[in-house]
Short mmCIF file of C-alpha atoms in Angstrom, two decimals:
data_model
loop_
_atom_site.label_atom_id
_atom_site.label_comp_id
_atom_site.label_asym_id
_atom_site.label_seq_id
_atom_site.Cartn_x
_atom_site.Cartn_y
_atom_site.Cartn_z
CA MET A 1 27.18 0.21 -23.27
CA ILE A 2 24.55 2.69 -24.65
CA ARG A 3 22.08 -0.07 -25.09
CA LEU A 4 22.52 -1.53 -21.78
CA SER A 5 22.30 1.94 -19.79
CA GLN A 6 19.18 2.41 -22.14
CA LYS A 7 18.18 -1.08 -20.62
CA ILE A 8 18.55 -0.07 -17.24
CA ASP A 9 17.26 3.24 -17.58
CA THR A 10 13.62 1.33 -18.85
CA GLU A 11 13.69 -0.82 -15.99
CA ASN A 12 14.28 1.69 -13.41
CA TYR A 13 11.30 3.79 -15.27
CA THR A 14 9.08 0.33 -15.36
CA LEU A 15 9.83 0.00 -11.89
CA VAL A 16 8.95 3.65 -10.51
CA TRP A 17 5.58 3.49 -12.52
CA LEU A 18 5.06 -0.04 -11.01
CA LYS A 19 5.94 1.16 -7.32
CA ARG A 20 3.00 3.88 -8.04
CA GLY A 21 0.72 1.48 -9.65
CA ILE A 22 0.94 -1.01 -6.10
CA TRP A 23 0.26 2.80 -4.02
CA LEU A 24 -2.76 3.02 -6.10
CA TYR A 25 -4.10 -0.33 -5.30
CA PHE A 26 -3.24 0.14 -1.47
CA PHE A 27 -5.28 3.71 -1.75
CA LEU A 28 -8.38 2.21 -3.65
CA LEU A 29 -8.45 -0.72 -1.26
CA ILE A 30 -8.60 1.61 1.66
CA PHE A 31 -11.08 3.87 0.05
CA GLU A 32 -13.30 2.14 -2.53
CA GLY A 33 -15.49 2.30 -0.17
CA ALA A 34 -15.95 5.78 0.17
CA LEU A 35 -15.78 6.39 -3.53
CA ARG A 36 -18.73 3.74 -4.28
CA LYS A 37 -20.79 5.38 -0.91
CA TRP A 38 -20.08 9.23 -0.96
CA VAL A 39 -18.38 10.45 -3.89
CA LEU A 40 -19.43 8.49 -6.78
CA PRO A 41 -22.02 6.57 -5.66
CA GLY A 42 -23.40 6.50 -9.42
CA LEU A 43 -20.36 4.43 -10.56
CA SER A 44 -20.70 1.89 -7.25
CA ASP A 45 -21.04 -1.12 -9.66
CA LEU A 46 -18.04 -0.21 -11.56
CA LEU A 47 -15.60 0.64 -8.65
CA LEU A 48 -16.56 -2.63 -6.98
CA ILE A 49 -13.86 -4.18 -9.56
CA ILE A 50 -11.53 -1.23 -10.07
CA ARG A 51 -8.47 -2.81 -9.03
CA ASP A 52 -8.65 -5.79 -11.40
CA PRO A 53 -7.78 -3.88 -14.49
CA LEU A 54 -4.85 -2.10 -12.67
CA ALA A 55 -3.57 -5.34 -11.53
CA ILE A 56 -3.51 -6.72 -15.45
CA VAL A 57 -2.13 -3.75 -16.04
CA MET A 58 0.78 -3.95 -13.83
CA LEU A 59 1.12 -7.65 -14.27
CA PHE A 60 1.80 -7.01 -17.88
CA PHE A 61 4.27 -4.73 -17.61
CA ALA A 62 5.97 -6.63 -14.16
CA TRP A 63 6.29 -10.08 -16.38
CA LYS A 64 7.26 -8.00 -19.92
CA ALA A 65 10.28 -6.47 -17.58
CA ASN A 66 11.19 -9.44 -16.23
CA ILE A 67 10.28 -7.83 -12.78
CA SER A 68 8.39 -10.34 -11.58
CA LYS A 69 8.30 -13.75 -12.79
CA VAL A 70 5.70 -16.88 -13.05
CA ASN A 71 6.08 -19.34 -10.47
CA GLY A 72 4.81 -22.62 -9.06
CA TYR A 73 1.80 -21.02 -7.21
CA ILE A 74 0.73 -19.08 -10.07
CA ILE A 75 0.98 -21.86 -12.47
CA THR A 76 -1.01 -24.31 -10.38
CA MET A 77 -3.82 -21.46 -9.71
CA SER A 78 -4.24 -20.49 -13.24
CA ALA A 79 -4.40 -24.24 -14.60
CA ILE A 80 -6.79 -24.91 -12.16
CA THR A 81 -9.05 -22.16 -12.62
CA ILE A 82 -8.37 -22.93 -16.79
CA LEU A 83 -10.30 -26.13 -16.04
CA SER A 84 -13.28 -25.06 -13.80
CA VAL A 85 -13.84 -22.23 -16.13
CA ILE A 86 -14.11 -24.83 -19.22
CA ALA A 87 -16.11 -27.00 -16.96
CA THR A 88 -18.55 -24.46 -15.77
CA PHE A 89 -19.48 -24.06 -19.70
CA PHE A 90 -20.26 -27.78 -19.87
CA THR A 91 -21.52 -28.62 -16.63
CA GLY A 92 -22.05 -25.40 -14.81
CA HIS A 93 -24.15 -22.57 -15.00
CA GLN A 94 -22.72 -21.31 -18.02
CA ASN A 95 -22.73 -17.41 -17.72
CA ILE A 96 -19.65 -16.08 -19.30
CA VAL A 97 -19.60 -12.38 -17.06
CA VAL A 98 -20.87 -14.65 -13.82
CA THR A 99 -17.72 -16.94 -15.06
CA VAL A 100 -14.94 -14.40 -15.78
CA TYR A 101 -16.00 -12.10 -12.12
CA GLY A 102 -15.03 -15.63 -10.59
CA ALA A 103 -12.27 -16.64 -12.71
CA ARG A 104 -10.51 -12.98 -11.94
CA ILE A 105 -9.64 -13.79 -7.99
CA LEU A 106 -7.02 -16.46 -8.88
CA LEU A 107 -6.31 -15.27 -12.43
CA ILE A 108 -5.81 -11.70 -11.69
CA GLN A 109 -5.75 -11.22 -8.12
CA PHE A 110 -3.93 -13.91 -6.92
CA PRO A 111 -0.75 -13.34 -9.45
CA PHE A 112 -0.40 -10.08 -8.29
CA ILE A 113 1.11 -11.19 -4.68
CA PHE A 114 3.96 -11.71 -6.56
CA VAL A 115 4.34 -8.73 -8.35
CA ILE A 116 3.75 -6.99 -4.79
CA GLY A 117 6.42 -9.03 -3.54
CA SER A 118 9.30 -8.35 -6.28
CA VAL A 119 8.48 -4.37 -6.49
CA PHE A 120 8.34 -3.72 -2.92
CA SER A 121 11.43 -3.24 -0.64
CA LYS A 122 11.31 -3.61 2.78
CA GLU A 123 11.68 0.03 3.16
CA ASP A 124 8.50 0.16 0.93
CA VAL A 125 6.76 -1.89 3.48
CA ILE A 126 7.47 0.26 6.36
CA LYS A 127 6.46 3.49 4.92
CA VAL A 128 2.77 1.06 4.17
CA GLY A 129 2.88 1.04 8.10
CA LYS A 130 3.84 4.50 8.69
CA LEU A 131 0.94 5.63 6.43
CA LEU A 132 -1.49 3.14 7.81
CA LEU A 133 -0.42 4.33 11.30
CA TRP A 134 -1.45 8.23 9.96
CA ILE A 135 -4.79 7.11 8.41
CA SER A 136 -5.91 4.97 11.43
CA ILE A 137 -6.42 8.76 13.49
CA PRO A 138 -9.47 9.78 11.16
CA MET A 139 -10.71 6.26 10.52
CA THR A 140 -10.95 5.95 13.95
CA ILE A 141 -12.95 9.59 14.45
CA LEU A 142 -15.38 7.82 11.43
CA ILE A 143 -16.12 4.83 13.00
CA VAL A 144 -17.04 6.55 16.14
CA LEU A 145 -19.30 8.93 14.08
CA GLN A 146 -20.73 6.20 12.15
CA PHE A 147 -21.40 3.92 15.54
CA TYR A 148 -23.28 6.97 17.26
CA SER A 149 -25.12 8.49 14.02
CA PRO A 150 -28.47 6.58 12.73
CA GLN A 151 -28.45 4.60 9.80
CA SER A 152 -29.90 7.80 7.78
CA ALA A 153 -27.13 10.24 8.49
CA TRP A 154 -24.49 10.88 5.54
CA VAL A 155 -21.61 8.76 7.48
CA ASN A 156 -23.53 5.88 7.21
CA ARG A 157 -24.88 6.21 3.84
CA GLY A 158 -24.67 2.60 1.89
CA VAL A 159 -23.26 1.95 -1.45
CA GLY A 160 -24.67 3.58 -4.15
CA GLY A 161 -25.77 6.29 -1.86
CA ASP A 162 -28.03 3.74 -0.36
CA LEU A 163 -30.49 5.74 2.27
CA GLU A 164 -30.74 2.64 4.38
CA GLY A 165 -27.52 2.94 5.46
CA ALA A 166 -24.16 0.35 5.47
CA GLY A 167 -24.11 -0.60 8.81
CA PHE A 168 -24.64 -4.38 10.31
CA SER A 169 -26.72 -5.37 12.79
CA GLY A 170 -24.16 -5.43 15.92
CA ALA A 171 -26.23 -5.22 19.61
CA LEU A 172 -28.18 -3.25 21.64
CA GLY A 173 -29.71 -0.85 18.54
CA TYR A 174 -25.87 0.18 17.30
CA TYR A 175 -24.45 -1.48 14.38
CA ARG A 176 -21.19 -2.16 13.30
CA PRO A 177 -19.40 0.93 11.81
CA PRO A 178 -18.24 0.17 7.81
CA GLY A 179 -15.55 2.73 8.41
CA THR A 180 -14.80 3.84 4.26
CA PHE A 181 -15.58 0.44 3.32
CA SER A 182 -18.17 -1.00 1.34
CA PHE A 183 -19.11 -3.42 4.35
CA THR A 184 -18.26 -3.99 8.02
CA ASN A 185 -15.81 -6.61 7.64
CA GLY A 186 -13.33 -4.14 5.87
CA THR A 187 -13.50 -2.37 9.41
CA SER A 188 -12.22 -5.37 11.03
CA LEU A 189 -9.55 -5.87 8.44
CA PHE A 190 -8.26 -2.80 8.43
CA TYR A 191 -7.70 -2.69 12.12
CA HIS A 192 -6.24 -5.90 12.30
CA PHE A 193 -3.80 -4.93 9.29
CA LEU A 194 -2.90 -1.76 11.97
CA ALA A 195 -2.25 -3.92 14.69
CA CYS A 196 -0.08 -6.03 12.72
CA PHE A 197 2.08 -2.59 12.16
CA VAL A 198 1.17 -1.14 15.86
CA PHE A 199 2.87 -4.36 17.28
CA ILE A 200 5.82 -4.04 14.88
CA PHE A 201 6.67 -0.53 15.73
CA TRP A 202 7.08 -1.50 19.17
CA LEU A 203 9.21 -4.05 18.41
CA MET A 204 11.09 -1.46 16.10
CA PRO A 205 10.11 2.05 18.10
CA LYS A 206 13.66 3.77 16.52
CA THR A 207 11.60 3.53 13.28
CA ILE A 208 8.27 5.27 13.92
CA ASN A 209 7.42 9.06 15.50
CA LYS A 210 6.12 7.62 19.39
CA LEU A 211 3.41 9.68 19.68
CA LEU A 212 1.98 8.60 16.52
CA LEU A 213 2.45 5.19 18.00
CA VAL A 214 0.72 5.96 21.02
CA LEU A 215 -2.31 7.23 19.12
CA ALA A 216 -2.18 4.20 16.69
CA THR A 217 -2.52 2.06 19.54
CA ILE A 218 -5.38 3.90 21.10
CA CYS A 219 -7.17 3.68 17.92
CA VAL A 220 -6.89 -0.30 17.96
CA LEU A 221 -7.99 -0.05 21.47
CA ILE A 222 -10.71 1.91 20.92
CA ALA A 223 -11.94 0.07 17.49
CA ILE A 224 -12.17 -3.33 19.32
CA PRO A 225 -15.50 -2.27 21.25
CA ILE A 226 -16.67 0.51 18.80
CA SER A 227 -16.47 -1.90 15.70
CA ILE A 228 -18.47 -4.46 17.90
CA SER A 229 -16.72 -7.31 16.35
CA ARG A 230 -15.45 -10.66 17.71
CA THR A 231 -13.25 -11.53 14.63
CA LEU A 232 -11.22 -8.21 15.47
CA LEU A 233 -10.48 -8.93 19.22
CA PHE A 234 -9.74 -12.30 18.03
CA SER A 235 -7.36 -11.36 15.30
CA VAL A 236 -5.71 -8.57 17.41
CA VAL A 237 -4.97 -11.00 20.20
CA ILE A 238 -3.41 -13.72 17.68
CA SER A 239 -1.40 -10.59 16.56
CA LEU A 240 -0.54 -9.78 19.99
CA ILE A 241 0.52 -13.37 20.83
CA PHE A 242 2.90 -13.26 17.90
CA TYR A 243 4.24 -9.80 19.38
CA PHE A 244 5.02 -11.81 22.27
CA PHE A 245 6.70 -14.42 20.87
CA ALA A 246 8.70 -12.22 18.50
CA SER A 247 9.98 -9.82 21.60
CA TYR A 248 12.01 -12.97 22.92
CA PHE A 249 14.32 -12.59 20.50
CA ARG A 250 14.87 -8.46 21.12
CA PRO A 251 17.70 -7.52 22.70
CA ASN A 252 17.44 -6.95 26.50
CA PHE A 253 13.89 -8.37 25.83
CA LEU A 254 12.45 -8.31 29.57
CA ARG A 255 13.19 -4.86 29.75
CA LYS A 256 11.39 -3.77 26.72
CA LEU A 257 8.90 -6.60 27.04
CA LEU A 258 7.85 -4.57 30.85
CA ILE A 259 7.77 -1.24 28.76
CA PHE A 260 5.34 -2.30 26.15
CA ILE A 261 2.84 -4.11 28.98
CA THR A 262 3.20 -1.21 31.15
CA SER A 263 2.51 1.22 28.26
CA ILE A 264 -0.46 -0.83 26.95
CA LEU A 265 -2.00 -1.08 30.52
CA VAL A 266 -1.67 2.74 30.89
CA ILE A 267 -3.19 3.32 27.83
CA GLY A 268 -5.83 0.63 28.37
CA PHE A 269 -6.86 2.55 31.32
CA ILE A 270 -7.26 5.86 29.59
CA VAL A 271 -9.46 4.58 26.64
CA SER A 272 -11.24 2.60 29.10
CA ASN A 273 -12.10 5.87 30.65
CA LEU A 274 -13.19 8.17 27.42
CA GLU A 275 -16.87 9.25 27.89
CA PHE A 276 -17.95 7.78 24.40
CA MET A 277 -16.39 4.30 24.98
CA GLY A 278 -19.39 3.44 27.53
CA ASP A 279 -22.12 2.50 25.28
CA ALA A 280 -19.67 0.72 22.88
CA THR A 281 -17.90 -1.43 25.89
CA GLU A 282 -21.76 -2.09 26.79
CA ALA A 283 -22.53 -3.30 23.25
CA PHE A 284 -19.51 -5.38 22.46
CA THR A 285 -19.68 -6.99 25.70
CA SER A 286 -23.02 -7.72 24.93
CA ARG A 287 -23.08 -8.74 21.79
CA PHE A 288 -19.66 -11.16 22.80
CA THR A 289 -21.84 -12.46 25.57
CA ASN A 290 -25.04 -13.65 23.43
CA ALA A 291 -23.31 -14.88 20.51
CA SER A 292 -20.91 -17.15 22.95
CA GLU A 293 -23.79 -18.56 24.56
CA SER A 294 -25.70 -19.59 21.21
CA GLU A 295 -22.61 -20.84 20.16
CA GLY A 296 -21.70 -22.84 23.13
CA GLY A 297 -19.10 -20.88 24.52
CA LEU A 298 -15.47 -20.16 23.40
CA GLU A 299 -15.14 -23.41 22.36
CA GLY A 300 -18.16 -23.12 20.38
CA THR A 301 -16.86 -19.98 18.67
CA LEU A 302 -13.34 -21.13 17.89
CA ILE A 303 -13.70 -24.88 17.39
CA ASP A 304 -17.31 -25.40 16.05
CA ARG A 305 -17.66 -22.58 13.95
CA TYR A 306 -14.06 -22.41 12.72
CA LEU A 307 -12.80 -26.07 12.58
CA GLY A 308 -15.82 -27.24 11.91
CA LEU A 309 -16.86 -25.87 8.91
CA LEU A 310 -13.76 -26.04 7.66
CA ILE A 311 -13.88 -29.86 7.86
CA GLY A 312 -17.83 -29.94 6.82
CA ALA A 313 -16.58 -28.00 3.64
CA VAL A 314 -14.66 -31.03 2.41
CA THR A 315 -16.85 -33.90 3.98
CA ASP A 316 -20.36 -32.31 3.17
CA THR A 317 -19.76 -32.62 -0.49
CA GLN A 318 -23.49 -34.35 -1.22
CA GLY A 319 -25.40 -32.81 -4.63
CA ILE A 320 -22.06 -30.62 -5.90
CA PRO A 321 -21.13 -32.06 -9.10
CA PHE A 322 -17.58 -33.42 -9.81
CA PHE A 323 -16.70 -30.00 -11.41
CA GLY A 324 -18.80 -27.85 -9.24
CA HIS A 325 -21.61 -25.45 -9.57
CA GLY A 326 -19.48 -23.03 -12.08
CA MET A 327 -16.93 -20.30 -11.60
CA GLY A 328 -18.23 -16.84 -9.85
CA MET A 329 -21.96 -18.62 -8.64
CA GLY A 330 -20.86 -18.56 -4.82
CA THR A 331 -20.10 -14.32 -5.05
CA ASN A 332 -22.73 -12.01 -4.24
CA ALA A 333 -22.23 -10.40 -7.81
CA GLY A 334 -22.63 -13.58 -9.23
CA SER A 335 -25.49 -14.29 -7.82
CA GLN A 336 -27.04 -10.86 -8.65
CA LEU A 337 -26.18 -11.75 -11.92
CA LEU A 338 -27.67 -14.90 -12.38
CA THR A 339 -31.05 -14.22 -9.74
CA GLY A 340 -31.40 -10.70 -9.56
CA GLY A 341 -30.78 -10.56 -5.76
CA ARG A 342 -27.84 -10.99 -3.75
CA THR A 343 -28.23 -14.58 -1.68
CA PHE A 344 -25.44 -17.49 -1.07
CA LEU A 345 -26.27 -19.51 -3.96
CA ILE A 346 -23.70 -21.96 -2.47
CA ALA A 347 -22.45 -21.04 0.72
CA GLU A 348 -21.08 -18.14 2.69
CA ASP A 349 -18.00 -19.69 4.33
CA GLU A 350 -14.65 -19.76 1.76
CA TRP A 351 -14.32 -23.35 1.59
CA ALA A 352 -17.31 -24.58 1.11
CA ARG A 353 -17.92 -21.98 -1.84
CA THR A 354 -14.91 -22.96 -3.33
CA ILE A 355 -15.72 -26.68 -3.31
CA GLY A 356 -19.28 -25.76 -4.68
CA GLU A 357 -18.07 -23.65 -7.19
CA MET A 358 -15.25 -25.94 -8.53
CA GLY A 359 -15.96 -29.21 -7.40
CA ILE A 360 -14.13 -31.26 -4.90
CA PHE A 361 -11.19 -32.47 -6.74
CA LEU A 362 -10.42 -28.83 -8.40
CA GLY A 363 -11.76 -26.69 -4.94
CA VAL A 364 -9.38 -29.00 -2.35
CA ALA A 365 -6.58 -28.27 -4.95
CA VAL A 366 -7.05 -24.21 -4.64
CA ILE A 367 -7.56 -24.86 -1.12
CA PHE A 368 -4.49 -27.08 -0.49
CA THR A 369 -2.27 -24.78 -2.99
CA ARG A 370 -3.58 -21.86 -0.26
CA LEU A 371 -2.42 -23.84 2.79
CA ILE A 372 1.03 -24.67 1.01
CA LEU A 373 1.22 -20.98 0.28
CA THR A 374 0.41 -19.85 3.94
CA PHE A 375 2.61 -22.37 5.71
CA ASN A 376 5.55 -21.65 3.31
CA LEU A 377 5.51 -17.87 4.00
CA SER A 378 5.01 -18.41 7.93
CA LEU A 379 8.00 -20.96 8.24
CA GLN A 380 9.96 -17.86 6.16
CA SER A 381 8.81 -15.18 8.45
CA PHE A 382 9.69 -17.22 11.48
CA LYS A 383 13.38 -17.73 9.94
CA ALA A 384 13.28 -13.72 9.67
CA VAL A 385 12.85 -13.08 13.47
CA LYS A 386 15.91 -14.86 14.38
CA ASN A 387 17.85 -12.24 12.02
CA LEU A 388 15.76 -9.61 13.78
CA ASN A 389 13.51 -9.05 10.85
CA PHE A 390 9.88 -9.01 12.74
CA ILE A 391 8.03 -7.53 10.04
CA PRO A 392 7.48 -10.69 8.08
CA PHE A 393 6.38 -12.50 11.08
CA LEU A 394 4.11 -9.75 12.31
CA LEU A 395 2.36 -9.91 9.28
CA SER A 396 2.05 -13.48 9.05
CA SER A 397 -0.39 -13.32 11.83
CA PHE A 398 -2.55 -11.67 9.54
CA ILE A 399 -2.28 -13.95 6.56
CA ILE A 400 -2.93 -17.03 8.48
CA LEU A 401 -6.21 -16.09 9.11
CA ILE A 402 -7.31 -14.51 5.64
CA VAL A 403 -5.40 -16.47 3.36
CA PRO A 404 -6.26 -20.09 4.15
CA GLN A 405 -9.82 -19.57 4.38
CA GLY A 406 -10.72 -15.83 3.95
CA GLN A 407 -13.88 -14.85 1.86
CA TRP A 408 -12.08 -13.97 -1.34
CA SER A 409 -15.45 -13.92 -3.31
CA GLN A 410 -15.46 -10.52 -1.29
CA PRO A 411 -13.66 -7.69 -2.92
CA THR A 412 -12.66 -6.02 0.34
CA SER A 413 -11.29 -9.18 1.70
CA LEU A 414 -9.51 -10.58 -1.24
CA GLY A 415 -7.77 -7.53 -1.54
CA PHE A 416 -6.46 -7.42 2.02
CA ALA A 417 -5.30 -11.16 1.31
CA ILE A 418 -3.58 -9.96 -1.81
CA PHE A 419 -1.90 -6.84 -0.31
CA VAL A 420 -0.95 -7.77 2.97
CA THR A 421 0.48 -11.30 1.11
CA GLY A 422 2.86 -9.47 -1.09
CA ILE A 423 3.87 -6.86 1.35
CA LEU A 424 4.89 -9.56 3.40
CA ILE A 425 6.92 -11.17 0.80
CA ALA A 426 8.60 -7.89 0.21
CA SER A 427 9.70 -7.77 3.64
CA PHE A 428 12.12 -9.91 3.06
CA ASN A 429 13.67 -7.44 0.34
CA THR A 430 16.40 -5.42 1.99
CA LYS A 431 17.62 -3.74 -1.03
CA ILE A 432 16.19 -0.20 -1.87
CA ASN A 433 14.93 -0.43 -5.22
#
C-alpha cells in the first residue's frame, strides 16, 4: 500500500509540473517575440527555439510517467522524419545543424500535441480561454500604438533590437503590427485564436465575466482592420460560421442567437465609430480591394491562392529529388545557415516546402498524416457538439486552417498549431486532473 501511495504521489507530482510546463509553453508562445525584441535582444537567436528544450523535457517525463503514450500519428511522423534525415546526409544538403532544426518540427513539436492533450483537462482549456481574453486588452492597445507609430519607434522595434522595425508593409503607408510577436503573422494567429474563445464564451456565457467578454469581442473587431490582414478576416468568418452551426444545438437557440447578433451589431457600431478606427478601416479596405483585384477577386483569393497552391505543390515537382533537398532547407533559419541570407530556398507555401525538403513520397506522407489528424479531430469535435461541448468544435475552426497547410517552418505558426491542437484534444477530457 505504501509503494502504491508513493507511485500515485509521484504521478501527481509529475502531472503538476507538466501542467506548469505547458503553461510556460503558452506564455513563451505569446511573449517570445517580446523577449527577442525588447527584453533580451542579444539572445534573439537562442530564444527562437526556446520552446524546443522545454518540449523535450516534458516529452521525456510524460512518457516516463506513462501519462502520454506513443500513438500511430507519432510513430508515422517519426519514421518519416528519420528516413528523411538519413536521406538528407546521402542526397541532400548534408548540413547537420539545418537537418536538426528541420527535424525538430516533427520529432519534438508534433508529439508534444499529445502531451498537452493528455495532461490538460477541459477545465484547464477554459482557463486558457479566460486568460487569453484578459491578454487581448493590452495586446490590442499595443497593436494600435504600433499601427500609428513610425517603424523607428520602440514599440515597433524588430527582432534583436532591429531599428528598421518589425512591421510588414500593409497599405496607404501603414504597416501591419506584430504585437508581442516576432513577425506579423503572430497577430493574425493570436486574434483568430482569441476569436475562437470569444465565440465559445458567447455559447457558454455563464462561464465568463460578461464585461470581459464584451471587451474581448471589441478587441477582435478592432484587430481586423488594425492588422490589415485579410487572413484574419477570413479566419474569423470561418469561426463565425462554426459558431452559427454550434448555436443550433443550444436550448432556445433562436432567442440566444438573436441576443448574440444584436450584441455583435451594437458592439460593431460602437467600434466603427471610434475616432482612431478611421485610418485603419481605410487602410484595410484599400489592402483588401487592391489585393483582390490583383488576384482576380474573391475567387482568385480563395480558390487560386489556396487550392491552386496546394494542388500545384503535389503536381509540380520537377527538379525535386525523390528524397527532396533535405530537412530544414525550406526554413528561414535553414536558408540563413546555408546561404547567409534569409530567402525561400524551396518555397514559401507549406506543402511545396514539405515536398521540396522530403521529396514527393515522404512529403505527401507527412501531408496526408496532417490531413488525417485534422479530419479525425474535426469529426470528434462535431460529435461533441451534440453533447453541448462546444469547445473542441470552435477550436477545430482554427486547426482546419493551420494543421493541414499552416507554415510549420515558422516558429510562431508552428507553436500555435501545436498548442491549439493539444488543447482541442484536452477539451474532450472532463475529468479534473
